[in-house]
PDB file of C-alpha atoms and ligand atoms in Angstrom:
ATOM      1  CA  MET A   1      63.360  -1.872 207.314  1.00  0.00           C
ATOM      2  CA  LYS A   2      65.597  -3.848 209.603  1.00  0.00           C
ATOM      3  CA  LEU A   3      63.799  -6.590 211.707  1.00  0.00           C
ATOM      4  CA  THR A   4      65.897  -5.606 214.905  1.00  0.00           C
ATOM      5  CA  ASP A   5      64.614  -1.918 214.599  1.00  0.00           C
ATOM      6  CA  LEU A   6      61.038  -3.456 214.265  1.00  0.00           C
ATOM      7  CA  LYS A   7      61.703  -5.865 217.271  1.00  0.00           C
ATOM      8  CA  GLU A   8      62.749  -2.687 219.273  1.00  0.00           C
ATOM      9  CA  SER A   9      59.916  -0.516 218.574  1.00  0.00           C
ATOM     10  CA  LEU A  10      57.092  -3.177 218.810  1.00  0.00           C
ATOM     11  CA  ASN A  11      58.799  -4.751 221.756  1.00  0.00           C
ATOM     12  CA  LEU A  12      58.535  -8.121 220.108  1.00  0.00           C
ATOM     13  CA  LYS A  13      59.892 -11.255 221.746  1.00  0.00           C
ATOM     14  CA  LEU A  14      62.148 -13.645 219.802  1.00  0.00           C
ATOM     15  CA  ILE A  15      60.894 -17.117 219.691  1.00  0.00           C
ATOM     16  CA  ASN A  16      63.380 -18.551 217.125  1.00  0.00           C
ATOM     17  CA  GLY A  17      65.985 -17.436 214.678  1.00  0.00           C
ATOM     18  CA  ASN A  18      68.767 -14.741 214.143  1.00  0.00           C
ATOM     19  CA  ILE A  19      67.315 -11.478 213.295  1.00  0.00           C
ATOM     20  CA  GLU A  20      70.664  -9.684 212.680  1.00  0.00           C
ATOM     21  CA  ASP A  21      70.973  -8.200 209.245  1.00  0.00           C
ATOM     22  CA  ILE A  22      67.360  -9.399 208.244  1.00  0.00           C
ATOM     23  CA  ASP A  23      65.235  -6.781 206.353  1.00  0.00           C
ATOM     24  CA  PHE A  24      61.719  -7.014 205.405  1.00  0.00           C
ATOM     25  CA  ASP A  25      59.502  -5.269 202.840  1.00  0.00           C
ATOM     26  CA  GLY A  26      55.842  -5.774 203.312  1.00  0.00           C
ATOM     27  CA  VAL A  27      53.210  -7.461 205.427  1.00  0.00           C
ATOM     28  CA  TYR A  28      50.482 -10.053 205.379  1.00  0.00           C
ATOM     29  CA  ALA A  29      48.160 -10.754 208.058  1.00  0.00           C
ATOM     30  CA  GLY A  30      45.808 -13.816 207.901  1.00  0.00           C
ATOM     31  CA  ASP A  31      45.335 -17.175 209.095  1.00  0.00           C
ATOM     32  CA  PHE A  32      44.293 -19.564 206.255  1.00  0.00           C
ATOM     33  CA  LEU A  33      47.264 -21.234 205.026  1.00  0.00           C
ATOM     34  CA  SER A  34      46.373 -21.431 201.450  1.00  0.00           C
ATOM     35  CA  ARG A  35      45.670 -17.776 201.409  1.00  0.00           C
ATOM     36  CA  ALA A  36      48.988 -16.876 203.092  1.00  0.00           C
ATOM     37  CA  MET A  37      50.773 -19.385 200.575  1.00  0.00           C
ATOM     38  CA  SER A  38      49.857 -17.169 197.681  1.00  0.00           C
ATOM     39  CA  HIS A  39      50.051 -13.608 199.356  1.00  0.00           C
ATOM     40  CA  VAL A  40      53.132 -13.792 201.511  1.00  0.00           C
ATOM     41  CA  SER A  41      56.088 -12.721 199.225  1.00  0.00           C
ATOM     42  CA  SER A  42      59.520 -13.313 199.741  1.00  0.00           C
ATOM     43  CA  GLY A  43      60.838 -10.834 202.361  1.00  0.00           C
ATOM     44  CA  ASN A  44      57.664 -10.303 203.914  1.00  0.00           C
ATOM     45  CA  LEU A  45      56.410 -10.453 207.543  1.00  0.00           C
ATOM     46  CA  TRP A  46      53.619 -12.810 208.162  1.00  0.00           C
ATOM     47  CA  VAL A  47      51.051 -12.017 210.991  1.00  0.00           C
ATOM     48  CA  THR A  48      49.182 -14.627 212.445  1.00  0.00           C
ATOM     49  CA  ILE A  49      47.551 -16.332 215.412  1.00  0.00           C
ATOM     50  CA  MET A  50      48.137 -19.925 213.975  1.00  0.00           C
ATOM     51  CA  THR A  51      50.937 -21.828 215.913  1.00  0.00           C
ATOM     52  CA  ASN A  52      51.128 -25.194 214.217  1.00  0.00           C
ATOM     53  CA  THR A  53      53.768 -26.680 211.993  1.00  0.00           C
ATOM     54  CA  ASN A  54      51.822 -26.072 208.853  1.00  0.00           C
ATOM     55  CA  VAL A  55      52.487 -22.393 209.465  1.00  0.00           C
ATOM     56  CA  ILE A  56      56.339 -22.962 209.512  1.00  0.00           C
ATOM     57  CA  ALA A  57      55.809 -25.169 206.290  1.00  0.00           C
ATOM     58  CA  VAL A  58      54.206 -22.107 204.714  1.00  0.00           C
ATOM     59  CA  ALA A  59      56.672 -19.636 205.956  1.00  0.00           C
ATOM     60  CA  SER A  60      59.470 -21.764 204.603  1.00  0.00           C
ATOM     61  CA  LEU A  61      57.936 -22.298 201.289  1.00  0.00           C
ATOM     62  CA  SER A  62      57.152 -18.572 200.736  1.00  0.00           C
ATOM     63  CA  ASP A  63      60.595 -17.341 201.915  1.00  0.00           C
ATOM     64  CA  CYS A  64      59.054 -14.959 204.338  1.00  0.00           C
ATOM     65  CA  ALA A  65      61.365 -12.739 206.435  1.00  0.00           C
ATOM     66  CA  ALA A  66      59.595 -13.628 209.648  1.00  0.00           C
ATOM     67  CA  VAL A  67      56.438 -14.880 211.240  1.00  0.00           C
ATOM     68  CA  ILE A  68      54.935 -12.588 213.974  1.00  0.00           C
ATOM     69  CA  LEU A  69      52.549 -14.262 216.341  1.00  0.00           C
ATOM     70  CA  ALA A  70      49.794 -12.151 217.807  1.00  0.00           C
ATOM     71  CA  GLU A  71      48.272 -12.149 221.202  1.00  0.00           C
ATOM     72  CA  GLY A  72      51.196 -13.654 222.879  1.00  0.00           C
ATOM     73  CA  MET A  73      50.897 -16.892 221.201  1.00  0.00           C
ATOM     74  CA  SER A  74      53.944 -19.221 221.131  1.00  0.00           C
ATOM     75  CA  LEU A  75      54.700 -22.110 218.622  1.00  0.00           C
ATOM     76  CA  MET A  76      53.539 -25.743 219.375  1.00  0.00           C
ATOM     77  CA  PRO A  77      56.330 -28.053 220.315  1.00  0.00           C
ATOM     78  CA  ASP A  78      56.865 -29.542 216.938  1.00  0.00           C
ATOM     79  CA  ALA A  79      56.271 -26.077 215.343  1.00  0.00           C
ATOM     80  CA  LEU A  80      59.222 -24.759 217.200  1.00  0.00           C
ATOM     81  CA  LYS A  81      61.377 -27.708 216.404  1.00  0.00           C
ATOM     82  CA  ALA A  82      60.330 -27.191 212.613  1.00  0.00           C
ATOM     83  CA  ALA A  83      61.131 -23.573 212.908  1.00  0.00           C
ATOM     84  CA  GLU A  84      64.714 -24.422 214.315  1.00  0.00           C
ATOM     85  CA  ASP A  85      65.328 -27.083 211.660  1.00  0.00           C
ATOM     86  CA  ASN A  86      64.400 -24.868 208.884  1.00  0.00           C
ATOM     87  CA  ASP A  87      65.921 -21.497 210.255  1.00  0.00           C
ATOM     88  CA  ILE A  88      62.440 -19.780 210.351  1.00  0.00           C
ATOM     89  CA  ILE A  89      62.426 -16.498 212.262  1.00  0.00           C
ATOM     90  CA  VAL A  90      59.441 -16.276 214.582  1.00  0.00           C
ATOM     91  CA  LEU A  91      58.510 -13.468 217.112  1.00  0.00           C
ATOM     92  CA  SER A  92      55.670 -12.934 219.108  1.00  0.00           C
ATOM     93  CA  SER A  93      53.728 -10.018 220.457  1.00  0.00           C
ATOM     94  CA  GLU A  94      50.998  -9.479 223.165  1.00  0.00           C
ATOM     95  CA  ASP A  95      49.143  -7.126 220.633  1.00  0.00           C
ATOM     96  CA  THR A  96      46.142  -8.250 218.307  1.00  0.00           C
ATOM     97  CA  VAL A  97      46.899  -8.644 214.640  1.00  0.00           C
ATOM     98  CA  TYR A  98      45.245  -5.318 214.039  1.00  0.00           C
ATOM     99  CA  ASP A  99      47.393  -3.528 216.560  1.00  0.00           C
ATOM    100  CA  ILE A 100      50.583  -5.116 215.115  1.00  0.00           C
ATOM    101  CA  CYS A 101      49.821  -4.050 211.681  1.00  0.00           C
ATOM    102  CA  VAL A 102      48.999  -0.552 212.790  1.00  0.00           C
ATOM    103  CA  LYS A 103      52.188  -0.299 214.782  1.00  0.00           C
ATOM    104  CA  ILE A 104      54.166  -1.590 211.725  1.00  0.00           C
ATOM    105  CA  TYR A 105      52.513   0.974 209.630  1.00  0.00           C
ATOM    106  CA  LYS A 106      53.477   3.638 211.703  1.00  0.00           C
ATOM    107  CA  THR A 107      57.065   2.661 212.410  1.00  0.00           C
ATOM    108  CA  LEU A 108      57.543   2.164 208.683  1.00  0.00           C
ATOM    109  CA  ASN A 109      56.345   5.856 207.959  1.00  0.00           C
ATOM    110  CA  GLU A 110      58.522   7.139 210.806  1.00  0.00           C
ATOM    111  CA  ASN A 111      61.487   5.620 209.194  1.00  0.00           C
ATOM    112  CA  GLU A 112      60.793   6.926 205.752  1.00  0.00           C
TER     113      GLU A 112
ATOM    114  CA  MET B   1      70.585 -29.005 181.510  1.00  0.00           C
ATOM    115  CA  SER B   2      70.617 -32.040 179.016  1.00  0.00           C
ATOM    116  CA  GLU B   3      69.243 -34.748 180.972  1.00  0.00           C
ATOM    117  CA  ALA B   4      65.977 -34.668 182.804  1.00  0.00           C
ATOM    118  CA  VAL B   5      65.876 -35.005 186.511  1.00  0.00           C
ATOM    119  CA  ASN B   6      63.286 -37.045 188.374  1.00  0.00           C
ATOM    120  CA  PHE B   7      62.136 -36.985 192.100  1.00  0.00           C
ATOM    121  CA  HIS B   8      59.720 -39.402 193.749  1.00  0.00           C
ATOM    122  CA  PHE B   9      58.060 -39.055 197.059  1.00  0.00           C
ATOM    123  CA  ASP B  10      55.550 -41.016 198.963  1.00  0.00           C
ATOM    124  CA  VAL B  11      53.056 -38.630 200.714  1.00  0.00           C
ATOM    125  CA  ASP B  12      51.989 -39.727 204.235  1.00  0.00           C
ATOM    126  CA  GLY B  13      48.215 -39.459 204.770  1.00  0.00           C
ATOM    127  CA  GLU B  14      48.152 -39.832 208.701  1.00  0.00           C
ATOM    128  CA  ASN B  15      50.617 -36.990 209.425  1.00  0.00           C
ATOM    129  CA  PHE B  16      49.363 -33.443 209.272  1.00  0.00           C
ATOM    130  CA  SER B  17      52.365 -31.962 210.831  1.00  0.00           C
ATOM    131  CA  SER B  18      54.896 -33.196 208.350  1.00  0.00           C
ATOM    132  CA  ALA B  19      52.574 -32.350 205.550  1.00  0.00           C
ATOM    133  CA  GLY B  20      54.394 -30.125 203.071  1.00  0.00           C
ATOM    134  CA  ALA B  21      57.723 -32.279 203.203  1.00  0.00           C
ATOM    135  CA  ALA B  22      57.824 -33.402 199.678  1.00  0.00           C
ATOM    136  CA  SER B  23      57.361 -29.687 198.363  1.00  0.00           C
ATOM    137  CA  ALA B  24      59.966 -28.536 200.730  1.00  0.00           C
ATOM    138  CA  ASN B  25      62.416 -31.135 199.583  1.00  0.00           C
ATOM    139  CA  VAL B  26      61.611 -30.371 195.734  1.00  0.00           C
ATOM    140  CA  LYS B  27      62.150 -26.541 196.554  1.00  0.00           C
ATOM    141  CA  LYS B  28      65.594 -27.387 197.799  1.00  0.00           C
ATOM    142  CA  LYS B  29      66.515 -29.492 194.928  1.00  0.00           C
ATOM    143  CA  LEU B  30      65.180 -26.909 192.371  1.00  0.00           C
ATOM    144  CA  ARG B  31      67.521 -24.348 193.931  1.00  0.00           C
ATOM    145  CA  GLN B  32      70.475 -26.506 193.527  1.00  0.00           C
ATOM    146  CA  LEU B  33      69.404 -26.821 189.953  1.00  0.00           C
ATOM    147  CA  GLY B  34      69.568 -23.173 189.822  1.00  0.00           C
ATOM    148  CA  LEU B  35      66.012 -22.422 188.638  1.00  0.00           C
ATOM    149  CA  SER B  36      64.798 -18.878 189.023  1.00  0.00           C
ATOM    150  CA  PRO B  37      63.222 -17.723 192.179  1.00  0.00           C
ATOM    151  CA  GLU B  38      59.775 -17.079 190.294  1.00  0.00           C
ATOM    152  CA  VAL B  39      59.659 -20.619 188.957  1.00  0.00           C
ATOM    153  CA  ILE B  40      60.642 -21.993 192.414  1.00  0.00           C
ATOM    154  CA  ARG B  41      57.770 -19.970 193.885  1.00  0.00           C
ATOM    155  CA  LYS B  42      55.177 -21.227 191.266  1.00  0.00           C
ATOM    156  CA  VAL B  43      56.278 -24.777 191.888  1.00  0.00           C
ATOM    157  CA  SER B  44      56.391 -24.529 195.744  1.00  0.00           C
ATOM    158  CA  ILE B  45      52.862 -22.956 195.786  1.00  0.00           C
ATOM    159  CA  ALA B  46      51.287 -25.436 193.382  1.00  0.00           C
ATOM    160  CA  MET B  47      53.027 -28.569 194.630  1.00  0.00           C
ATOM    161  CA  TYR B  48      52.310 -27.601 198.442  1.00  0.00           C
ATOM    162  CA  GLU B  49      48.534 -27.172 197.759  1.00  0.00           C
ATOM    163  CA  GLY B  50      48.387 -30.542 195.822  1.00  0.00           C
ATOM    164  CA  GLU B  51      50.354 -32.169 198.379  1.00  0.00           C
ATOM    165  CA  ILE B  52      48.133 -30.940 201.204  1.00  0.00           C
ATOM    166  CA  ASN B  53      45.162 -31.877 199.506  1.00  0.00           C
ATOM    167  CA  MET B  54      46.365 -35.451 199.167  1.00  0.00           C
ATOM    168  CA  VAL B  55      47.106 -35.389 203.112  1.00  0.00           C
ATOM    169  CA  ILE B  56      43.748 -33.863 204.092  1.00  0.00           C
ATOM    170  CA  HIS B  57      41.188 -35.259 201.447  1.00  0.00           C
ATOM    171  CA  ALA B  58      42.510 -38.360 200.140  1.00  0.00           C
ATOM    172  CA  ASN B  59      44.711 -40.204 202.889  1.00  0.00           C
ATOM    173  CA  GLY B  60      47.920 -39.575 200.976  1.00  0.00           C
ATOM    174  CA  GLY B  61      49.563 -40.383 197.676  1.00  0.00           C
ATOM    175  CA  THR B  62      52.616 -40.135 195.553  1.00  0.00           C
ATOM    176  CA  ALA B  63      54.280 -36.978 194.127  1.00  0.00           C
ATOM    177  CA  ASP B  64      56.534 -37.417 190.980  1.00  0.00           C
ATOM    178  CA  VAL B  65      58.380 -34.066 189.880  1.00  0.00           C
ATOM    179  CA  ASN B  66      60.331 -34.158 186.520  1.00  0.00           C
ATOM    180  CA  VAL B  67      62.602 -31.379 185.525  1.00  0.00           C
ATOM    181  CA  ASP B  68      63.548 -31.085 181.829  1.00  0.00           C
ATOM    182  CA  ASP B  69      64.981 -28.040 179.996  1.00  0.00           C
ATOM    183  CA  ASP B  70      61.319 -26.512 179.235  1.00  0.00           C
ATOM    184  CA  TYR B  71      59.048 -27.468 182.145  1.00  0.00           C
ATOM    185  CA  VAL B  72      58.929 -28.650 185.853  1.00  0.00           C
ATOM    186  CA  THR B  73      56.260 -31.215 185.753  1.00  0.00           C
ATOM    187  CA  ILE B  74      54.369 -32.355 189.058  1.00  0.00           C
ATOM    188  CA  ILE B  75      52.294 -35.412 189.172  1.00  0.00           C
ATOM    189  CA  LEU B  76      50.234 -36.005 192.221  1.00  0.00           C
ATOM    190  CA  ALA B  77      48.398 -39.161 192.393  1.00  0.00           C
ATOM    191  CA  ASP B  78      46.128 -40.731 195.166  1.00  0.00           C
ATOM    192  CA  THR B  79      43.720 -43.409 195.623  1.00  0.00           C
ATOM    193  CA  GLY B  80      41.180 -41.317 197.830  1.00  0.00           C
ATOM    194  CA  PRO B  81      37.628 -40.626 197.246  1.00  0.00           C
ATOM    195  CA  GLY B  82      37.837 -38.539 194.040  1.00  0.00           C
ATOM    196  CA  ILE B  83      36.158 -35.296 193.500  1.00  0.00           C
ATOM    197  CA  PRO B  84      32.599 -35.478 192.481  1.00  0.00           C
ATOM    198  CA  ASN B  85      32.254 -32.036 190.981  1.00  0.00           C
ATOM    199  CA  ILE B  86      35.529 -30.687 189.856  1.00  0.00           C
ATOM    200  CA  GLU B  87      34.182 -27.414 188.697  1.00  0.00           C
ATOM    201  CA  LEU B  88      32.773 -26.724 192.065  1.00  0.00           C
ATOM    202  CA  ALA B  89      35.998 -27.860 193.753  1.00  0.00           C
ATOM    203  CA  MET B  90      37.846 -25.338 191.490  1.00  0.00           C
ATOM    204  CA  GLN B  91      35.930 -22.476 192.762  1.00  0.00           C
ATOM    205  CA  GLU B  92      37.606 -20.071 195.287  1.00  0.00           C
ATOM    206  CA  GLY B  93      36.060 -20.664 198.576  1.00  0.00           C
ATOM    207  CA  TYR B  94      34.526 -24.135 198.023  1.00  0.00           C
ATOM    208  CA  SER B  95      35.815 -26.536 200.641  1.00  0.00           C
ATOM    209  CA  THR B  96      34.452 -29.812 202.452  1.00  0.00           C
ATOM    210  CA  ALA B  97      37.407 -29.594 205.203  1.00  0.00           C
ATOM    211  CA  ARG B  98      35.877 -30.502 208.509  1.00  0.00           C
ATOM    212  CA  ASP B  99      36.311 -28.446 211.663  1.00  0.00           C
ATOM    213  CA  ASN B 100      39.406 -30.358 212.871  1.00  0.00           C
ATOM    214  CA  ILE B 101      41.090 -29.547 209.775  1.00  0.00           C
ATOM    215  CA  ARG B 102      39.974 -25.810 209.524  1.00  0.00           C
ATOM    216  CA  ALA B 103      41.203 -25.465 213.201  1.00  0.00           C
ATOM    217  CA  LEU B 104      44.895 -26.179 211.618  1.00  0.00           C
ATOM    218  CA  GLY B 105      44.285 -23.176 209.064  1.00  0.00           C
ATOM    219  CA  PHE B 106      43.282 -25.362 206.155  1.00  0.00           C
ATOM    220  CA  GLY B 107      39.981 -25.148 204.521  1.00  0.00           C
ATOM    221  CA  ALA B 108      39.758 -21.621 202.825  1.00  0.00           C
ATOM    222  CA  GLY B 109      39.048 -23.529 199.512  1.00  0.00           C
ATOM    223  CA  MET B 110      42.069 -21.828 197.728  1.00  0.00           C
ATOM    224  CA  GLY B 111      44.200 -24.900 197.217  1.00  0.00           C
ATOM    225  CA  LEU B 112      42.871 -25.777 193.686  1.00  0.00           C
ATOM    226  CA  PRO B 113      42.488 -22.106 192.476  1.00  0.00           C
ATOM    227  CA  ASN B 114      46.265 -21.627 193.649  1.00  0.00           C
ATOM    228  CA  MET B 115      47.368 -24.669 191.641  1.00  0.00           C
ATOM    229  CA  LYS B 116      45.578 -23.515 188.529  1.00  0.00           C
ATOM    230  CA  LYS B 117      46.860 -19.885 189.091  1.00  0.00           C
ATOM    231  CA  TYR B 118      50.648 -20.827 189.604  1.00  0.00           C
ATOM    232  CA  SER B 119      50.834 -23.602 187.292  1.00  0.00           C
ATOM    233  CA  ASP B 120      51.069 -23.033 183.239  1.00  0.00           C
ATOM    234  CA  GLU B 121      49.123 -26.074 182.628  1.00  0.00           C
ATOM    235  CA  MET B 122      46.975 -28.327 184.922  1.00  0.00           C
ATOM    236  CA  ASP B 123      44.993 -31.418 184.154  1.00  0.00           C
ATOM    237  CA  VAL B 124      42.853 -33.192 186.739  1.00  0.00           C
ATOM    238  CA  GLN B 125      41.697 -36.917 186.312  1.00  0.00           C
ATOM    239  CA  THR B 126      39.405 -37.922 189.123  1.00  0.00           C
ATOM    240  CA  GLU B 127      36.987 -40.859 189.508  1.00  0.00           C
ATOM    241  CA  ILE B 128      34.808 -41.342 192.555  1.00  0.00           C
ATOM    242  CA  GLY B 129      35.933 -44.079 194.835  1.00  0.00           C
ATOM    243  CA  VAL B 130      39.196 -44.661 192.614  1.00  0.00           C
ATOM    244  CA  GLY B 131      41.163 -41.381 193.137  1.00  0.00           C
ATOM    245  CA  THR B 132      42.554 -38.317 191.771  1.00  0.00           C
ATOM    246  CA  THR B 133      45.659 -37.596 189.692  1.00  0.00           C
ATOM    247  CA  ILE B 134      46.708 -34.041 189.115  1.00  0.00           C
ATOM    248  CA  THR B 135      49.392 -33.084 186.581  1.00  0.00           C
ATOM    249  CA  MET B 136      50.869 -29.551 186.797  1.00  0.00           C
ATOM    250  CA  LYS B 137      53.537 -27.982 184.525  1.00  0.00           C
ATOM    251  CA  VAL B 138      55.522 -24.738 185.243  1.00  0.00           C
ATOM    252  CA  LYS B 139      57.392 -23.427 182.399  1.00  0.00           C
ATOM    253  CA  ILE B 140      61.028 -22.701 182.808  1.00  0.00           C
ATOM    254  CA  ASP B 141      61.889 -19.515 180.939  1.00  0.00           C
TER     255      ASP B 141
HETATM  256  N1  LIG C   1      43.115 -35.084 196.102  1.00  0.00           N
HETATM  257  C1  LIG C   1      41.746 -34.901 196.386  1.00  0.00           C
HETATM  258  N2  LIG C   1      40.827 -36.038 196.734  1.00  0.00           N
HETATM  259  C2  LIG C   1      39.680 -35.824 196.985  1.00  0.00           C
HETATM  260  N3  LIG C   1      39.037 -34.512 197.114  1.00  0.00           N
HETATM  261  C3  LIG C   1      39.903 -33.360 196.923  1.00  0.00           C
HETATM  262  C4  LIG C   1      41.139 -33.515 196.572  1.00  0.00           C
HETATM  263  N4  LIG C   1      41.639 -32.134 196.330  1.00  0.00           N
HETATM  264  C5  LIG C   1      40.611 -31.456 196.590  1.00  0.00           C
HETATM  265  N5  LIG C   1      39.505 -32.044 196.883  1.00  0.00           N
HETATM  266  C6  LIG C   1      38.305 -31.472 197.195  1.00  0.00           C
HETATM  267  O1  LIG C   1      38.038 -30.247 196.600  1.00  0.00           O
HETATM  268  C7  LIG C   1      37.856 -29.202 197.668  1.00  0.00           C
HETATM  269  C8  LIG C   1      38.549 -28.068 197.322  1.00  0.00           C
HETATM  270  O2  LIG C   1      40.048 -28.209 197.365  1.00  0.00           O
HETATM  271  P1  LIG C   1      40.845 -26.904 197.550  1.00  0.00           P
HETATM  272  O3  LIG C   1      42.351 -27.290 197.965  1.00  0.00           O
HETATM  273  O4  LIG C   1      40.588 -25.663 196.718  1.00  0.00           O
HETATM  274  O5  LIG C   1      40.213 -26.278 199.126  1.00  0.00           O
HETATM  275  P2  LIG C   1      40.470 -27.066 200.573  1.00  0.00           P
HETATM  276  O6  LIG C   1      41.617 -28.037 200.624  1.00  0.00           O
HETATM  277  O7  LIG C   1      39.113 -27.319 201.213  1.00  0.00           O
HETATM  278  O8  LIG C   1      40.975 -25.859 201.505  1.00  0.00           O
HETATM  279  P3  LIG C   1      42.407 -25.007 201.314  1.00  0.00           P
HETATM  280  O9  LIG C   1      43.178 -25.444 200.055  1.00  0.00           O
HETATM  281  O10 LIG C   1      42.304 -23.597 200.943  1.00  0.00           O
HETATM  282  O11 LIG C   1      43.148 -25.234 202.679  1.00  0.00           O
HETATM  283  C9  LIG C   1      38.125 -29.752 198.873  1.00  0.00           C
HETATM  284  O12 LIG C   1      37.674 -29.398 199.890  1.00  0.00           O
HETATM  285  C10 LIG C   1      37.859 -31.420 198.545  1.00  0.00           C
HETATM  286  O13 LIG C   1      36.261 -31.560 198.828  1.00  0.00           O
HETATM  287 MG1  LIG C   2      43.560 -27.687 199.728  1.00  0.00          MG
END
């Protein structure tokens, strides 16, 4: 599914990156970095409430399509800089991790 | 590739926010060398976890990466406190990370298990008060 469509239907706010022509195929939700490291596959979305630079390092190493920050979180200043430098797409939502995942699930099903 | 390639990095133990820089650098270089995405993913995960462990548990160290025709070899060496019980440390969920470290998202106790899982060979040499050297090999197929 296209990230631009997801942004629209979940009313996500773009914090960094260019989402034109970006697709995603699967979601991982969780905050422990070494868990995310092995479970976020290339092209996945990663939903988390963590906002420090280490999140950007893991997102970059795992080739995730985008990071979605839950509960209206924004990136720490040095994390935003790292996201800019490494072209990591970051979006945020006012919803909780659970609600974001449910909404992504519904959106995916509607688009099938 | 006929000639082996080597990379060396000093890993800063003070700076949590730049932690992972050596792994990110190696990932870029392996891409330039044209290695497969699977090999790059395995190396990235294994090396990142080892690099982070040196930062949060051992006050930094060095990382050496060697690429030849058959393997990417990663050697992580530190002069930190050593690992008292390596069998325990290798268990999923075991962590001595303090609260301030956990607040950053570390401390799931999955680093060493990930290193074992994503490398094809792993050797740990550790001595209390002297340091830890971990060698991991990822096969290039
Ligand atoms: N280089 C090291 N020097 C000293 N102790 C280490 C080193 N690497 C790991 N350890 C010890 O082994 C434990 C387990 O390491 P592991 O990487 O599996 O988990 P963690 O680093 O605590 O958490 P996570 O990796 O999930 O963020 C650590 O908590 C620490 O006590
Ligand atoms: Mg670790």
